[in-house]
């Protein structure tokens, strides 16, 4: 029969990589707690409308990348391609706003987008992110950006760049969109169908096109930040001033518009030079109008999400290891049938004492057991043969220091717990 394969663009995370993932997850949880963000978990699928209304019909995600299907009752469901819309849906549905006016929420989650797979771009990938809901203040934008940077810096990542921009409020953006649409129509005489569609439906998205032929037109295009109304300009100005005061370096990038429609005011991305074409470690911004799309109330909010695969790639490229490979404390080696019968009870005693322990489960030769003990990376080998059994002791080999000692049964766990600390 044909061997089955995983779905294109998905990954198996194998045991040798899991310690890095776990260490990254621990780091994220610790740093989120430091900023007083609390975890929220939402279902892996949602009604399609949550994303269609939340992210925007004309975005790449909604128009061509979602895993959407009908269940048996013909409801349209979608595997979540991002977390901001589900978090806002959950926030409204569970009336979290009735408890306190401001909520700091974070998540770690697998997400699904049917993109063309390449390095750093998968069809199932993992994000962690933070959503700060309830405050319209520029301080909340700054808090969110500082949190994103704090987590990266704590990992030891280097050579990152923070880019920021403002996409304004609707009062600033709508007249600007018309202006930009006219400019693009005049200056791109014969646009490709995708570009023509964007000029018509979402002209801002043309600005982050990577197409070489469009770069000059994009560089010369009118800039939204020059057309911000007073309050939007003041918000942006305040964010920049606070970042500077906090000693954070950033580059203003008027072409940074992000691929989701819900943004207002501040948008930002952090890129790493350790990555290839897909070099964004995280992206985010303010999204004051999303709540209205999903419910009937307004809740100002700002957040970001970071790609965990990309972070692990950047860490590897920069030679940073978050965790040592995993190994048990003990590998037990038995010689002869009588000793082998003592294996299971001894393993149980060791584990009850908090020592991780393994042994041979294939009835292998002593030589092969020693080889396995070495391969396992165990700190200690415990050898139990006929002499040991008769005189009630173990030969304990310290694999780190290459020393060997005889330890009476009664003293074994205490001895190992003490030695493990060295
Ligand atoms: P996003 O820019 O679509 O934003 O994704 C954020 C990050 O997720 C990216 O910078 C990248 O690191 C990672 N990422 C995205 N797509 C893929 C993929 N196909 N494969 C691997 N990694 C990927 C959002 O998702 C917004 N919800 C962020 C946000 C939160 N805005 C406000 N709050």
mmCIF file of C-alpha atoms in Angstrom, residues 149-387:
data_model
loop_
_atom_site.group_PDB
_atom_site.id
_atom_site.type_symbol
_atom_site.label_atom_id
_atom_site.label_comp_id
_atom_site.label_asym_id
_atom_site.label_seq_id
_atom_site.Cartn_x
_atom_site.Cartn_y
_atom_site.Cartn_z
ATOM 1 C CA UNK A 149 10.383 43.346 21.784
ATOM 2 C CA UNK A 150 10.891 42.227 25.377
ATOM 3 C CA UNK A 151 10.083 38.624 24.489
ATOM 4 C CA UNK A 152 12.472 38.634 21.501
ATOM 5 C CA UNK A 153 15.276 40.270 23.460
ATOM 6 C CA UNK A 154 14.863 37.810 26.333
ATOM 7 C CA UNK A 155 15.443 34.997 23.863
ATOM 8 C CA UNK A 156 18.744 36.570 22.874
ATOM 9 C CA UNK A 157 17.675 37.399 19.308
ATOM 10 C CA UNK A 158 19.841 39.991 17.614
ATOM 11 C CA UNK A 159 19.726 42.159 14.471
ATOM 12 C CA UNK A 160 16.024 42.892 14.493
ATOM 13 C CA UNK A 161 14.299 45.915 13.053
ATOM 14 C CA UNK A 162 11.082 47.501 14.302
ATOM 15 C CA UNK A 163 9.105 49.257 11.577
ATOM 16 C CA UNK A 164 6.048 51.333 12.367
ATOM 17 C CA UNK A 165 3.414 53.287 10.504
ATOM 18 C CA UNK A 166 -0.053 54.703 11.053
ATOM 19 C CA UNK A 167 -2.984 53.658 8.888
ATOM 20 C CA UNK A 168 -5.077 56.320 10.612
ATOM 21 C CA UNK A 169 -8.757 56.334 11.429
ATOM 22 C CA UNK A 170 -11.597 56.066 8.850
ATOM 23 C CA UNK A 171 -11.945 59.856 8.725
ATOM 24 C CA UNK A 172 -8.348 60.113 7.563
ATOM 25 C CA UNK A 173 -8.239 56.934 5.532
ATOM 26 C CA UNK A 174 -11.312 57.153 3.320
ATOM 27 C CA UNK A 175 -10.396 60.438 1.592
ATOM 28 C CA UNK A 176 -6.796 59.208 1.313
ATOM 29 C CA UNK A 177 -7.923 55.948 -0.297
ATOM 30 C CA UNK A 178 -9.691 57.896 -3.029
ATOM 31 C CA UNK A 179 -6.576 59.987 -3.566
ATOM 32 C CA UNK A 180 -4.347 56.910 -3.693
ATOM 33 C CA UNK A 181 -6.727 55.088 -6.050
ATOM 34 C CA UNK A 182 -6.582 58.030 -8.499
ATOM 35 C CA UNK A 183 -2.804 58.204 -8.226
ATOM 36 C CA UNK A 184 -2.356 54.460 -8.807
ATOM 37 C CA UNK A 185 -4.802 54.365 -11.710
ATOM 38 C CA UNK A 186 -2.959 57.208 -13.391
ATOM 39 C CA UNK A 187 0.522 55.858 -12.763
ATOM 40 C CA UNK A 188 0.035 52.158 -13.417
ATOM 41 C CA UNK A 189 -1.438 52.307 -16.920
ATOM 42 C CA UNK A 190 -1.730 48.584 -17.562
ATOM 43 C CA UNK A 191 -2.004 46.807 -14.189
ATOM 44 C CA UNK A 192 -1.930 43.042 -13.745
ATOM 45 C CA UNK A 193 -5.380 41.690 -12.764
ATOM 46 C CA UNK A 194 -4.374 41.277 -9.077
ATOM 47 C CA UNK A 195 -3.117 44.839 -8.920
ATOM 48 C CA UNK A 196 -6.177 46.159 -10.733
ATOM 49 C CA UNK A 197 -8.372 44.350 -8.223
ATOM 50 C CA UNK A 198 -6.433 45.862 -5.330
ATOM 51 C CA UNK A 199 -6.572 49.355 -6.783
ATOM 52 C CA UNK A 200 -10.337 48.974 -6.955
ATOM 53 C CA UNK A 201 -11.007 47.282 -3.618
ATOM 54 C CA UNK A 202 -8.097 47.899 -1.313
ATOM 55 C CA UNK A 203 -5.601 50.389 -2.770
ATOM 56 C CA UNK A 204 -3.537 50.503 0.438
ATOM 57 C CA UNK A 205 -2.492 46.915 -0.175
ATOM 58 C CA UNK A 206 -0.746 47.940 -3.404
ATOM 59 C CA UNK A 207 1.745 49.780 -1.202
ATOM 60 C CA UNK A 208 3.194 46.597 0.279
ATOM 61 C CA UNK A 209 3.571 44.893 -3.112
ATOM 62 C CA UNK A 210 7.004 43.367 -3.663
ATOM 63 C CA UNK A 211 6.713 43.727 -7.461
ATOM 64 C CA UNK A 212 9.943 45.341 -8.745
ATOM 65 C CA UNK A 213 8.112 47.227 -11.512
ATOM 66 C CA UNK A 214 5.844 48.973 -9.025
ATOM 67 C CA UNK A 215 8.485 50.108 -6.554
ATOM 68 C CA UNK A 216 9.054 53.543 -8.048
ATOM 69 C CA UNK A 217 5.341 54.300 -8.268
ATOM 70 C CA UNK A 218 4.951 53.129 -4.654
ATOM 71 C CA UNK A 219 7.844 55.262 -3.408
ATOM 72 C CA UNK A 220 6.371 58.379 -5.064
ATOM 73 C CA UNK A 221 2.799 57.671 -3.905
ATOM 74 C CA UNK A 222 1.052 60.104 -1.562
ATOM 75 C CA UNK A 223 1.578 58.990 2.031
ATOM 76 C CA UNK A 224 -1.234 58.382 4.472
ATOM 77 C CA UNK A 225 0.775 59.862 7.339
ATOM 78 C CA UNK A 226 0.741 63.183 5.449
ATOM 79 C CA UNK A 227 -3.051 63.023 5.317
ATOM 80 C CA UNK A 228 -3.860 62.108 8.924
ATOM 81 C CA UNK A 229 -6.514 64.198 10.626
ATOM 82 C CA UNK A 230 -5.437 65.976 13.782
ATOM 83 C CA UNK A 231 -6.371 63.341 16.383
ATOM 84 C CA UNK A 232 -4.896 60.465 14.341
ATOM 85 C CA UNK A 233 -1.690 62.445 13.820
ATOM 86 C CA UNK A 234 -1.534 63.183 17.556
ATOM 87 C CA UNK A 235 -1.941 59.484 18.382
ATOM 88 C CA UNK A 236 0.863 58.493 16.044
ATOM 89 C CA UNK A 237 3.090 61.271 17.275
ATOM 90 C CA UNK A 238 2.573 60.190 20.875
ATOM 91 C CA UNK A 239 3.433 56.547 20.105
ATOM 92 C CA UNK A 240 6.674 57.599 18.419
ATOM 93 C CA UNK A 241 7.605 59.994 21.221
ATOM 94 C CA UNK A 242 7.016 57.334 23.880
ATOM 95 C CA UNK A 243 9.021 54.737 21.984
ATOM 96 C CA UNK A 244 11.912 57.173 21.703
ATOM 97 C CA UNK A 245 11.638 57.979 25.398
ATOM 98 C CA UNK A 246 11.806 54.262 26.161
ATOM 99 C CA UNK A 247 15.024 54.091 24.133
ATOM 100 C CA UNK A 248 13.472 51.902 21.428
ATOM 101 C CA UNK A 249 14.907 52.249 17.938
ATOM 102 C CA UNK A 250 12.419 52.110 15.053
ATOM 103 C CA UNK A 251 12.096 52.984 11.394
ATOM 104 C CA UNK A 252 9.020 54.715 10.034
ATOM 105 C CA UNK A 253 7.798 52.918 6.939
ATOM 106 C CA UNK A 254 4.918 54.624 5.117
ATOM 107 C CA UNK A 255 4.442 51.517 2.934
ATOM 108 C CA UNK A 256 3.739 49.253 5.922
ATOM 109 C CA UNK A 257 0.007 48.538 5.700
ATOM 110 C CA UNK A 258 -0.307 44.874 6.830
ATOM 111 C CA UNK A 259 -2.522 42.290 5.185
ATOM 112 C CA UNK A 260 -5.594 42.455 7.411
ATOM 113 C CA UNK A 261 -8.327 45.075 7.149
ATOM 114 C CA UNK A 262 -9.055 45.644 10.816
ATOM 115 C CA UNK A 263 -6.162 47.983 11.561
ATOM 116 C CA UNK A 264 -6.515 51.604 12.617
ATOM 117 C CA UNK A 265 -3.759 53.971 13.751
ATOM 118 C CA UNK A 266 -0.513 52.225 14.709
ATOM 119 C CA UNK A 267 0.752 49.217 12.743
ATOM 120 C CA UNK A 268 4.126 47.586 13.257
ATOM 121 C CA UNK A 269 6.333 44.677 12.316
ATOM 122 C CA UNK A 270 9.580 43.293 13.657
ATOM 123 C CA UNK A 271 11.844 41.665 11.090
ATOM 124 C CA UNK A 272 15.001 39.623 11.537
ATOM 125 C CA UNK A 273 17.997 39.546 9.215
ATOM 126 C CA UNK A 274 18.455 35.874 10.136
ATOM 127 C CA UNK A 275 15.429 34.957 7.990
ATOM 128 C CA UNK A 276 14.961 34.834 4.223
ATOM 129 C CA UNK A 277 12.129 36.331 2.187
ATOM 130 C CA UNK A 278 9.630 35.678 4.977
ATOM 131 C CA UNK A 279 11.463 37.804 7.490
ATOM 132 C CA UNK A 280 8.663 39.107 9.754
ATOM 133 C CA UNK A 281 8.989 37.710 13.263
ATOM 134 C CA UNK A 282 5.809 39.454 14.339
ATOM 135 C CA UNK A 283 3.204 41.903 13.178
ATOM 136 C CA UNK A 284 0.461 43.831 14.850
ATOM 137 C CA UNK A 285 -1.247 47.095 15.482
ATOM 138 C CA UNK A 286 -4.322 48.832 16.752
ATOM 139 C CA UNK A 287 -7.745 47.637 15.623
ATOM 140 C CA UNK A 288 -10.418 49.867 17.140
ATOM 141 C CA UNK A 289 -13.136 48.902 14.647
ATOM 142 C CA UNK A 290 -12.972 45.102 14.828
ATOM 143 C CA UNK A 291 -15.369 44.783 17.774
ATOM 144 C CA UNK A 292 -18.075 46.612 15.836
ATOM 145 C CA UNK A 293 -17.733 44.140 12.953
ATOM 146 C CA UNK A 294 -18.312 41.213 15.305
ATOM 147 C CA UNK A 295 -20.806 42.681 17.760
ATOM 148 C CA UNK A 296 -22.637 45.930 18.288
ATOM 149 C CA UNK A 297 -20.280 47.679 20.660
ATOM 150 C CA UNK A 298 -16.968 49.454 20.215
ATOM 151 C CA UNK A 299 -13.889 48.276 22.072
ATOM 152 C CA UNK A 300 -10.580 49.882 21.227
ATOM 153 C CA UNK A 301 -7.755 47.346 21.117
ATOM 154 C CA UNK A 302 -4.179 46.758 20.079
ATOM 155 C CA UNK A 303 -2.146 43.572 19.723
ATOM 156 C CA UNK A 304 0.456 41.573 17.894
ATOM 157 C CA UNK A 305 1.209 37.988 16.920
ATOM 158 C CA UNK A 306 4.542 36.274 16.297
ATOM 159 C CA UNK A 307 5.345 33.174 14.255
ATOM 160 C CA UNK A 308 6.947 30.535 16.454
ATOM 161 C CA UNK A 309 8.516 28.546 13.590
ATOM 162 C CA UNK A 310 10.210 31.711 12.372
ATOM 163 C CA UNK A 311 11.502 32.526 15.849
ATOM 164 C CA UNK A 312 13.004 29.041 16.162
ATOM 165 C CA UNK A 313 14.572 29.422 12.695
ATOM 166 C CA UNK A 314 16.104 32.778 13.635
ATOM 167 C CA UNK A 315 17.399 31.365 16.935
ATOM 168 C CA UNK A 316 19.013 28.454 15.133
ATOM 169 C CA UNK A 317 20.578 30.726 12.513
ATOM 170 C CA UNK A 318 22.045 32.832 15.339
ATOM 171 C CA UNK A 319 23.352 29.766 17.179
ATOM 172 C CA UNK A 320 21.075 30.174 20.183
ATOM 173 C CA UNK A 321 19.892 27.021 21.901
ATOM 174 C CA UNK A 322 17.045 27.494 24.369
ATOM 175 C CA UNK A 323 17.232 24.026 25.911
ATOM 176 C CA UNK A 324 19.607 21.126 26.275
ATOM 177 C CA UNK A 325 18.631 17.842 24.603
ATOM 178 C CA UNK A 326 16.523 15.779 27.011
ATOM 179 C CA UNK A 327 18.021 12.772 28.800
ATOM 180 C CA UNK A 328 16.954 10.648 31.764
ATOM 181 C CA UNK A 329 18.873 10.772 35.063
ATOM 182 C CA UNK A 330 19.341 7.042 35.053
ATOM 183 C CA UNK A 331 19.685 4.112 32.701
ATOM 184 C CA UNK A 332 19.460 0.766 34.457
ATOM 185 C CA UNK A 333 21.489 -2.199 33.196
ATOM 186 C CA UNK A 334 20.691 -5.718 34.384
ATOM 187 C CA UNK A 335 22.714 -8.906 34.028
ATOM 188 C CA UNK A 336 20.909 -12.200 34.307
ATOM 189 C CA UNK A 337 17.295 -13.188 34.827
ATOM 190 C CA UNK A 338 17.126 -12.621 38.603
ATOM 191 C CA UNK A 339 18.374 -9.032 38.217
ATOM 192 C CA UNK A 340 16.019 -8.432 35.309
ATOM 193 C CA UNK A 341 13.070 -9.303 37.534
ATOM 194 C CA UNK A 342 14.124 -6.486 39.883
ATOM 195 C CA UNK A 343 14.158 -3.946 37.048
ATOM 196 C CA UNK A 344 10.501 -2.856 37.174
ATOM 197 C CA UNK A 345 10.274 -2.408 40.975
ATOM 198 C CA UNK A 346 13.536 -0.431 40.994
ATOM 199 C CA UNK A 347 12.422 1.824 38.162
ATOM 200 C CA UNK A 348 9.239 2.511 40.143
ATOM 201 C CA UNK A 349 11.229 3.387 43.317
ATOM 202 C CA UNK A 350 13.528 5.734 41.427
ATOM 203 C CA UNK A 351 10.677 7.541 39.728
ATOM 204 C CA UNK A 352 8.786 7.878 43.016
ATOM 205 C CA UNK A 353 11.883 9.604 44.373
ATOM 206 C CA UNK A 354 11.729 12.060 41.452
ATOM 207 C CA UNK A 355 14.548 10.539 39.409
ATOM 208 C CA UNK A 356 13.813 9.978 35.732
ATOM 209 C CA UNK A 357 14.791 6.482 34.790
ATOM 210 C CA UNK A 358 14.803 4.122 31.843
ATOM 211 C CA UNK A 359 16.065 0.627 31.087
ATOM 212 C CA UNK A 360 16.322 -1.987 28.372
ATOM 213 C CA UNK A 361 13.019 -3.406 27.126
ATOM 214 C CA UNK A 362 14.398 -5.732 24.478
ATOM 215 C CA UNK A 363 16.299 -8.246 26.624
ATOM 216 C CA UNK A 364 19.552 -7.127 25.027
ATOM 217 C CA UNK A 365 23.103 -8.208 25.859
ATOM 218 C CA UNK A 366 24.998 -6.314 28.536
ATOM 219 C CA UNK A 367 27.175 -4.717 25.863
ATOM 220 C CA UNK A 368 24.132 -3.517 23.958
ATOM 221 C CA UNK A 369 22.615 -2.195 27.198
ATOM 222 C CA UNK A 370 25.761 -0.140 27.849
ATOM 223 C CA UNK A 371 25.572 1.217 24.318
ATOM 224 C CA UNK A 372 21.953 2.181 24.879
ATOM 225 C CA UNK A 373 22.810 3.811 28.217
ATOM 226 C CA UNK A 374 25.389 5.941 26.404
ATOM 227 C CA UNK A 375 23.030 6.837 23.591
ATOM 228 C CA UNK A 376 20.285 7.844 26.034
ATOM 229 C CA UNK A 377 22.541 10.544 27.474
ATOM 230 C CA UNK A 378 21.668 9.378 31.023
ATOM 231 C CA UNK A 379 23.770 10.901 33.769
ATOM 232 C CA UNK A 380 24.085 7.584 35.674
ATOM 233 C CA UNK A 381 24.147 3.915 34.684
ATOM 234 C CA UNK A 382 22.960 1.577 37.429
ATOM 235 C CA UNK A 383 24.366 -1.898 37.074
ATOM 236 C CA UNK A 384 22.614 -4.807 38.740
ATOM 237 C CA UNK A 385 24.236 -8.250 38.333
ATOM 238 C CA UNK A 386 24.402 -11.423 40.402
ATOM 239 C CA UNK A 387 26.987 -10.117 42.907
#
